[in-house]
PDB file of C-alpha atoms and ligand atoms in Angstrom:
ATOM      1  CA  UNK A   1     -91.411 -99.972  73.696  1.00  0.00           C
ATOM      2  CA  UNK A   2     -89.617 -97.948  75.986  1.00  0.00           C
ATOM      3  CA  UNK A   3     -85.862 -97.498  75.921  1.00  0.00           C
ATOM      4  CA  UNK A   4     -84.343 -98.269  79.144  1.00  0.00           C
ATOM      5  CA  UNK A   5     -80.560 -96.469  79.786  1.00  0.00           C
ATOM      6  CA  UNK A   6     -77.568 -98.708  81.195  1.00  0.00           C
ATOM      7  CA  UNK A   7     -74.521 -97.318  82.401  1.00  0.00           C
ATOM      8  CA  UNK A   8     -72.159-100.483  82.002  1.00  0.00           C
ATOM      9  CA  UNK A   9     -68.908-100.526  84.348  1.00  0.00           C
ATOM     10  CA  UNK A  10     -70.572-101.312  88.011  1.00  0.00           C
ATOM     11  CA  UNK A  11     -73.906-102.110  86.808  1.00  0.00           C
ATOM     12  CA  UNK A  12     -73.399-104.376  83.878  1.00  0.00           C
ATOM     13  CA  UNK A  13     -69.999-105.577  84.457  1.00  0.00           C
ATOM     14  CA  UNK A  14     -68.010-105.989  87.440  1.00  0.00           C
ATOM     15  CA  UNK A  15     -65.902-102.664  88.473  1.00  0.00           C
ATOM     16  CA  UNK A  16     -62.224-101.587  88.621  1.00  0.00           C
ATOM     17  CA  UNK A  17     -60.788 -98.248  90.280  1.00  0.00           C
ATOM     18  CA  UNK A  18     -57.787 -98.940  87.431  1.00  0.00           C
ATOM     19  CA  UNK A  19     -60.023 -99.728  84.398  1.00  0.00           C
ATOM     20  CA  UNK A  20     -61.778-102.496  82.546  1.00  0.00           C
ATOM     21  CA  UNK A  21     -59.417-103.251  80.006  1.00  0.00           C
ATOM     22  CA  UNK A  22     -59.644-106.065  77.487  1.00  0.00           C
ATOM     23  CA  UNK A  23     -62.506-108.363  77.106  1.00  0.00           C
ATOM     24  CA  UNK A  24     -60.417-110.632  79.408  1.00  0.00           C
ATOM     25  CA  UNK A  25     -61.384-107.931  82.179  1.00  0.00           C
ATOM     26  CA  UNK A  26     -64.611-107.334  81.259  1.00  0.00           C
ATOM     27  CA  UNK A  27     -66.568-109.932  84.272  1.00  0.00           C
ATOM     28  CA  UNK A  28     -70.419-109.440  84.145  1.00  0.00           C
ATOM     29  CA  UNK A  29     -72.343-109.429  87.837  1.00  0.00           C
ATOM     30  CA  UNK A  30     -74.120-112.400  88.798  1.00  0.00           C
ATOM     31  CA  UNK A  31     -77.563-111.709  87.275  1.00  0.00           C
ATOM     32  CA  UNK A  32     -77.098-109.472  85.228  1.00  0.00           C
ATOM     33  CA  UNK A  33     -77.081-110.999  81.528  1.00  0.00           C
ATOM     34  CA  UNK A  34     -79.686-112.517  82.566  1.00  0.00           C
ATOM     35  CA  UNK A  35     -81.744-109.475  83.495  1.00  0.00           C
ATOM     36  CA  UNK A  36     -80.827-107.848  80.391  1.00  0.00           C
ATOM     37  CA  UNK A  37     -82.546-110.683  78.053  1.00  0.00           C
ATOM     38  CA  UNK A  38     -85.512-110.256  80.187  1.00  0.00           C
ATOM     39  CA  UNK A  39     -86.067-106.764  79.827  1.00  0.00           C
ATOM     40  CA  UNK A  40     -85.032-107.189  76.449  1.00  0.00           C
ATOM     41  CA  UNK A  41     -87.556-110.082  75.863  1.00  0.00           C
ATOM     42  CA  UNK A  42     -90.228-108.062  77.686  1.00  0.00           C
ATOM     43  CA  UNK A  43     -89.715-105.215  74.459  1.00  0.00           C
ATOM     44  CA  UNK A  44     -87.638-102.914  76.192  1.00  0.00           C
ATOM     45  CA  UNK A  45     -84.963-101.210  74.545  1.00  0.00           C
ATOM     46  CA  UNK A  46     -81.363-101.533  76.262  1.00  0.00           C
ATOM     47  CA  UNK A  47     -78.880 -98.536  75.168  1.00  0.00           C
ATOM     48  CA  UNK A  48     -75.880 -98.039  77.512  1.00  0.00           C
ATOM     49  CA  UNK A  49     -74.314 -94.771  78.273  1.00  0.00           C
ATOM     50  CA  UNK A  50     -70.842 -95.313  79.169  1.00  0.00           C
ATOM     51  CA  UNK A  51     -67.881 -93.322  80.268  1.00  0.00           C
ATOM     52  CA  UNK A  52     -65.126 -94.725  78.510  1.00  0.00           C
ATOM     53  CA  UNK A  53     -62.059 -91.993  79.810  1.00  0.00           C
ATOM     54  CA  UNK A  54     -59.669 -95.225  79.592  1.00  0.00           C
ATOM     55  CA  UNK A  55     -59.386 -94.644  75.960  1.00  0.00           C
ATOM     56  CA  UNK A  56     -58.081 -90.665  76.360  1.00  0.00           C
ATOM     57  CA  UNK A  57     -56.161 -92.588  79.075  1.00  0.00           C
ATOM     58  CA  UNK A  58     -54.422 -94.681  77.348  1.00  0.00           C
ATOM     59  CA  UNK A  59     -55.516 -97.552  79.221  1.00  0.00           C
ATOM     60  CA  UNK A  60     -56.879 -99.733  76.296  1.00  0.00           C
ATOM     61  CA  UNK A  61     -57.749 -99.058  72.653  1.00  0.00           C
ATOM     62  CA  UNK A  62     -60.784 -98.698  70.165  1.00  0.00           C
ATOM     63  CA  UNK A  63     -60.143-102.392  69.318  1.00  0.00           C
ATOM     64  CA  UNK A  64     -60.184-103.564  72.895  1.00  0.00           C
ATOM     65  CA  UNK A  65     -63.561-101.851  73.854  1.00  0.00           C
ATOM     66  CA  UNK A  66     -64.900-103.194  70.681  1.00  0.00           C
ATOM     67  CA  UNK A  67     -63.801-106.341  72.244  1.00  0.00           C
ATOM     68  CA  UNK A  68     -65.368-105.867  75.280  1.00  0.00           C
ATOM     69  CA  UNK A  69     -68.894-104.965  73.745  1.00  0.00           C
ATOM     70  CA  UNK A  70     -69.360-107.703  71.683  1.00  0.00           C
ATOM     71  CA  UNK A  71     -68.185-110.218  74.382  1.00  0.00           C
ATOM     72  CA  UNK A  72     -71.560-108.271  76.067  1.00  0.00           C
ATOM     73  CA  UNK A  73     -73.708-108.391  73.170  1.00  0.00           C
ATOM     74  CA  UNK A  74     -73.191-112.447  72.522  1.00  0.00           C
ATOM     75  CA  UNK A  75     -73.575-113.233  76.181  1.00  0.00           C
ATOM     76  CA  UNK A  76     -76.898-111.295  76.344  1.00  0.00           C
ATOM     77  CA  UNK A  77     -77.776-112.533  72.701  1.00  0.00           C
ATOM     78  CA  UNK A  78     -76.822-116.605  74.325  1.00  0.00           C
ATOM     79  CA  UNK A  79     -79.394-115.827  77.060  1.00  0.00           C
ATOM     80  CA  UNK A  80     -82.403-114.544  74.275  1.00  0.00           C
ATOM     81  CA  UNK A  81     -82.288-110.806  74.355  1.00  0.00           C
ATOM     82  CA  UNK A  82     -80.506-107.559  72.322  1.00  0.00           C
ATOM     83  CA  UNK A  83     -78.587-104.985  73.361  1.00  0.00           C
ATOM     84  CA  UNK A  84     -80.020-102.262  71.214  1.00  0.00           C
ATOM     85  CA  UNK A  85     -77.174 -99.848  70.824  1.00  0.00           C
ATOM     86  CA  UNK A  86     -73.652 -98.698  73.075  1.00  0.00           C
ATOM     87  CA  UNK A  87     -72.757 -95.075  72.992  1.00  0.00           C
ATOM     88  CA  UNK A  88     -69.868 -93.989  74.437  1.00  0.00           C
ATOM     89  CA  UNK A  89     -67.712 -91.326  75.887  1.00  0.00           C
ATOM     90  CA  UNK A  90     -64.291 -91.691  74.960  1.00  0.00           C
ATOM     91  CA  UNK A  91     -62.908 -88.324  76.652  1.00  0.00           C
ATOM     92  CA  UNK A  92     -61.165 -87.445  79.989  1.00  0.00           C
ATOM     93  CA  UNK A  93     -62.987 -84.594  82.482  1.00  0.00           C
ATOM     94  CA  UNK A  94     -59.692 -82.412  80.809  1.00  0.00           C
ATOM     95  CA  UNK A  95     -60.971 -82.742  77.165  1.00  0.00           C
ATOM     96  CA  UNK A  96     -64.014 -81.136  78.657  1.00  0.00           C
ATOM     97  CA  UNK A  97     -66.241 -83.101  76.408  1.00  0.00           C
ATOM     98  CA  UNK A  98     -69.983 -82.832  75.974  1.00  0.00           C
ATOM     99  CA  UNK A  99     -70.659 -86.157  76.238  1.00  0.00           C
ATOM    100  CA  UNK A 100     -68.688 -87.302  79.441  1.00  0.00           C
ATOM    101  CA  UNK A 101     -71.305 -87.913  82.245  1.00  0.00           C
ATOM    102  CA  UNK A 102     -72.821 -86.257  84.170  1.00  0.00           C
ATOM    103  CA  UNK A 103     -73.288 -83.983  81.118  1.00  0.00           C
ATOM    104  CA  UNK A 104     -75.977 -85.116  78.621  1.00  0.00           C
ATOM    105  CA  UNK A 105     -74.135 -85.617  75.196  1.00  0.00           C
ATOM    106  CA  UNK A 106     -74.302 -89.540  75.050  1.00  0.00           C
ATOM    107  CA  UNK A 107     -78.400 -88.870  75.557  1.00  0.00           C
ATOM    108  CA  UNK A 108     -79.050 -86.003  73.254  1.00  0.00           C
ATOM    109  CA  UNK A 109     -76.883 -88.488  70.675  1.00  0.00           C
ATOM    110  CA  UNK A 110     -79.267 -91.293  71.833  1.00  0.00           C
ATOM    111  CA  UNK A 111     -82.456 -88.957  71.583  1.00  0.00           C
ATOM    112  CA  UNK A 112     -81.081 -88.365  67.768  1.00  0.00           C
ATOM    113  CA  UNK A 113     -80.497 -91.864  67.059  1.00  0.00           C
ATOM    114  CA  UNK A 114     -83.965 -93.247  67.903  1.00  0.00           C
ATOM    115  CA  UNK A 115     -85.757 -90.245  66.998  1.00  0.00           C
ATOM    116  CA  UNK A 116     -87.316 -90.119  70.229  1.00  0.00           C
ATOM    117  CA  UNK A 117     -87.523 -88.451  73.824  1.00  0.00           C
ATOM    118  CA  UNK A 118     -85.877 -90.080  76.907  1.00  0.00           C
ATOM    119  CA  UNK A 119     -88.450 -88.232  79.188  1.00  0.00           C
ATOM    120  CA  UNK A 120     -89.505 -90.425  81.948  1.00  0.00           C
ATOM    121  CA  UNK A 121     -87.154 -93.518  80.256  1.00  0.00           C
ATOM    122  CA  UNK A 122     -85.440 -95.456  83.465  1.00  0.00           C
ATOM    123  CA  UNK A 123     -81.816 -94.458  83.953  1.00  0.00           C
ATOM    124  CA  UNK A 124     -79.475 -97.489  85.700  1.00  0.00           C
ATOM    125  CA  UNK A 125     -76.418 -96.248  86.849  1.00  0.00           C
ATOM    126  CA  UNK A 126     -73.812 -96.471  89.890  1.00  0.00           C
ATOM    127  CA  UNK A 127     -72.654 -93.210  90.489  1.00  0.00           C
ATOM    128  CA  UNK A 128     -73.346 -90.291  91.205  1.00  0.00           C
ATOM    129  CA  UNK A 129     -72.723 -88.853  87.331  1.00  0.00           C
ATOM    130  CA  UNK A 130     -75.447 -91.264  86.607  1.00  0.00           C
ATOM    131  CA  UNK A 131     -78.270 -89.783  88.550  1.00  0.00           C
ATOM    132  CA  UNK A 132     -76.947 -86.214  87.820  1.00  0.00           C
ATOM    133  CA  UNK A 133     -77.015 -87.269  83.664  1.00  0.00           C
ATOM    134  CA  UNK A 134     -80.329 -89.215  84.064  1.00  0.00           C
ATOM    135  CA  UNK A 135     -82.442 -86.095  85.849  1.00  0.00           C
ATOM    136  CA  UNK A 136     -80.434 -83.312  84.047  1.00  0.00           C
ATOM    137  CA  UNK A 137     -82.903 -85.423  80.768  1.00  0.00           C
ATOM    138  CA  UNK A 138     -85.657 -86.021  82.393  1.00  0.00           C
ATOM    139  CA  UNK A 139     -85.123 -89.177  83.019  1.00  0.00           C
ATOM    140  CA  UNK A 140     -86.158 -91.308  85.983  1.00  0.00           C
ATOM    141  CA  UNK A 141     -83.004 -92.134  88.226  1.00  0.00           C
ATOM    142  CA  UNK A 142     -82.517 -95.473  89.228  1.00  0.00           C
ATOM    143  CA  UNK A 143     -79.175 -96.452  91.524  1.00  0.00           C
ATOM    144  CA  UNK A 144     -78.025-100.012  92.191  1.00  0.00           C
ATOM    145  CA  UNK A 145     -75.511-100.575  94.935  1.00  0.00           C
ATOM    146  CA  UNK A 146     -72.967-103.015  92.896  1.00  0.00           C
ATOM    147  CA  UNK A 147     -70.002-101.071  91.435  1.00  0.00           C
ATOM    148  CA  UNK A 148     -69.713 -97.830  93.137  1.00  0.00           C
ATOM    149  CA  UNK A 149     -73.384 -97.798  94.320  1.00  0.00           C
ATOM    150  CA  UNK A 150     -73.230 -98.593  97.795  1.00  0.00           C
ATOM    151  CA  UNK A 151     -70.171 -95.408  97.951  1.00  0.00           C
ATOM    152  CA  UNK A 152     -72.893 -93.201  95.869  1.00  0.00           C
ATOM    153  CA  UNK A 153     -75.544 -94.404  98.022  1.00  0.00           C
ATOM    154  CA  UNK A 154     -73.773 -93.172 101.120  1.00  0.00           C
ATOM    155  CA  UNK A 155     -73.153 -90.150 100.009  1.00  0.00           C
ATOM    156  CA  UNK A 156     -76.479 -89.611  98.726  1.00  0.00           C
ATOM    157  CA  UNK A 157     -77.434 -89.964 102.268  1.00  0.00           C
ATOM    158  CA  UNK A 158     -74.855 -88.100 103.741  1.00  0.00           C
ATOM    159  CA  UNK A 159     -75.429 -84.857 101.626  1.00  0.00           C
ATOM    160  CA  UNK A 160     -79.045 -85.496  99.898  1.00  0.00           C
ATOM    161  CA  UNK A 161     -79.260 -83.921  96.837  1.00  0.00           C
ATOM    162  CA  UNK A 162     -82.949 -82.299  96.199  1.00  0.00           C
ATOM    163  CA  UNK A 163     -82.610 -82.787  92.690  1.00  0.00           C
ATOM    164  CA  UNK A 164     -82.144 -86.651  93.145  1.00  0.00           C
ATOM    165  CA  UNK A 165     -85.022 -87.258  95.464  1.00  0.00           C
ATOM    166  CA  UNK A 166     -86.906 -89.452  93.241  1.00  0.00           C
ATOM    167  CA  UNK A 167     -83.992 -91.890  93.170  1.00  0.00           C
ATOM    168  CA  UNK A 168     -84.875 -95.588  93.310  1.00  0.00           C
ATOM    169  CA  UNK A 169     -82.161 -97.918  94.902  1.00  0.00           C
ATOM    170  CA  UNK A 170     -81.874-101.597  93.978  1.00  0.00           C
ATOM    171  CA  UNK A 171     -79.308-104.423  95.402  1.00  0.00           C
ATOM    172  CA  UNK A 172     -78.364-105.171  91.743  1.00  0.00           C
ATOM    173  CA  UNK A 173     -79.583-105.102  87.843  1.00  0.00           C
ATOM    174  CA  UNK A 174     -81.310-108.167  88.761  1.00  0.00           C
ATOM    175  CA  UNK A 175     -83.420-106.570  91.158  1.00  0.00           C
ATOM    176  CA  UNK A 176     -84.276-103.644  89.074  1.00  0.00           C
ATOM    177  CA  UNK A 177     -85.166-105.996  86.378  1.00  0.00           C
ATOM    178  CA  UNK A 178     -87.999-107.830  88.830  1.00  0.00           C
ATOM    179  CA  UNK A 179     -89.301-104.583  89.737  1.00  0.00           C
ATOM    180  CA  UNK A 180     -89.587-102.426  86.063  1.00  0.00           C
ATOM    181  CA  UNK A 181     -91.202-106.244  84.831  1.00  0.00           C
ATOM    182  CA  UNK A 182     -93.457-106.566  87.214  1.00  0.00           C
TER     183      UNK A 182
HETATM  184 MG1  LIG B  14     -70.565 -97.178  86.410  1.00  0.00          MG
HETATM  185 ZN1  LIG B  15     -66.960 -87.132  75.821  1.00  0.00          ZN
END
């Protein structure tokens, strides 16, 4: 079944402008868990694609984002569903990575990994990296407007990008979930 990209920080989990930073931190938005074990229940595949610069930072360690993920995966495994794999960036924009969104390195790894295309998978993200990372693969951009969405949205509207025309906006995971199950 098809693999369905999550970016995590705004879409998964609450947001901070100074970091998530221990498991403690790490707050999911209402809904969310919950859509996760539906999608997963349905047969999708969850992978998230995160930015993780707080690590070149400084911010928090290997251990504490190894906390924060499996805090994730047993709160989506305690509502029925799997998180089928986390990739992440670990890099700042100066390490000029390959993998830091909106470039494409955490897909092409993911495209490796499952031995598969990610042409046409759905793309959840808040930002604007996101969209640029989800259509720069192929993949179909989807925005929701917790996290930094409603910032990206306005932006999107203030200087529309032809490239991200075939956006599709949601209040929240939750939403998106209702609509891709439906
Ligand atoms: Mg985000
Ligand atoms: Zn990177």
């Amino acid at each position: 079944m098809a693999i369905i990209i999550l970016d995590r920080d705004g879409v998964i989990n609450q947001h901070s402008d100074s970091h998530v930073r221990s498991a403690d931190e790490w707050l999911p938005i209402a809904g969310s868990i919950e859509a996760m074990a539906q999608l997963s229940q349905a047969g999708h595949q969850l992978v998230i694609a995160t930015n993780q610069s707080g690590l070149a930072l400084g911010h928090f360690d290997l251990d504490d984002l190894e906390a924060m993920h499996a805090k994730m995966r047993a709160l989506v495994e305690d509502a029925g569903g799997e998180i089928a794999a986390i990739f992440y960036c670990p890099h700042s924009d100066e390490d000029h990575c390959r993998c830091r969104k909106p470039n494409t390195g955490l897909l092409d790894a993911i495209e490796a990994e499952f031995d598969t295309s990610l042409h046409d998978c759905y793309f959840v993200g808040d930002r604007m990296a996101d969209l640029q990372c989800a259509v720069a693969k192929g993949c179909k951009p989807v925005l929701v407007k917790t996290g930094c969405g409603d910032r990206t949205l306005m932006s999107l509207i203030q200087s529309p990008d032809p490239a991200l025309i075939g956006t599709t906006v949601f209040e929240n995971l939750a939403q998106f979930a209702d609509f891709a199950l439906r």
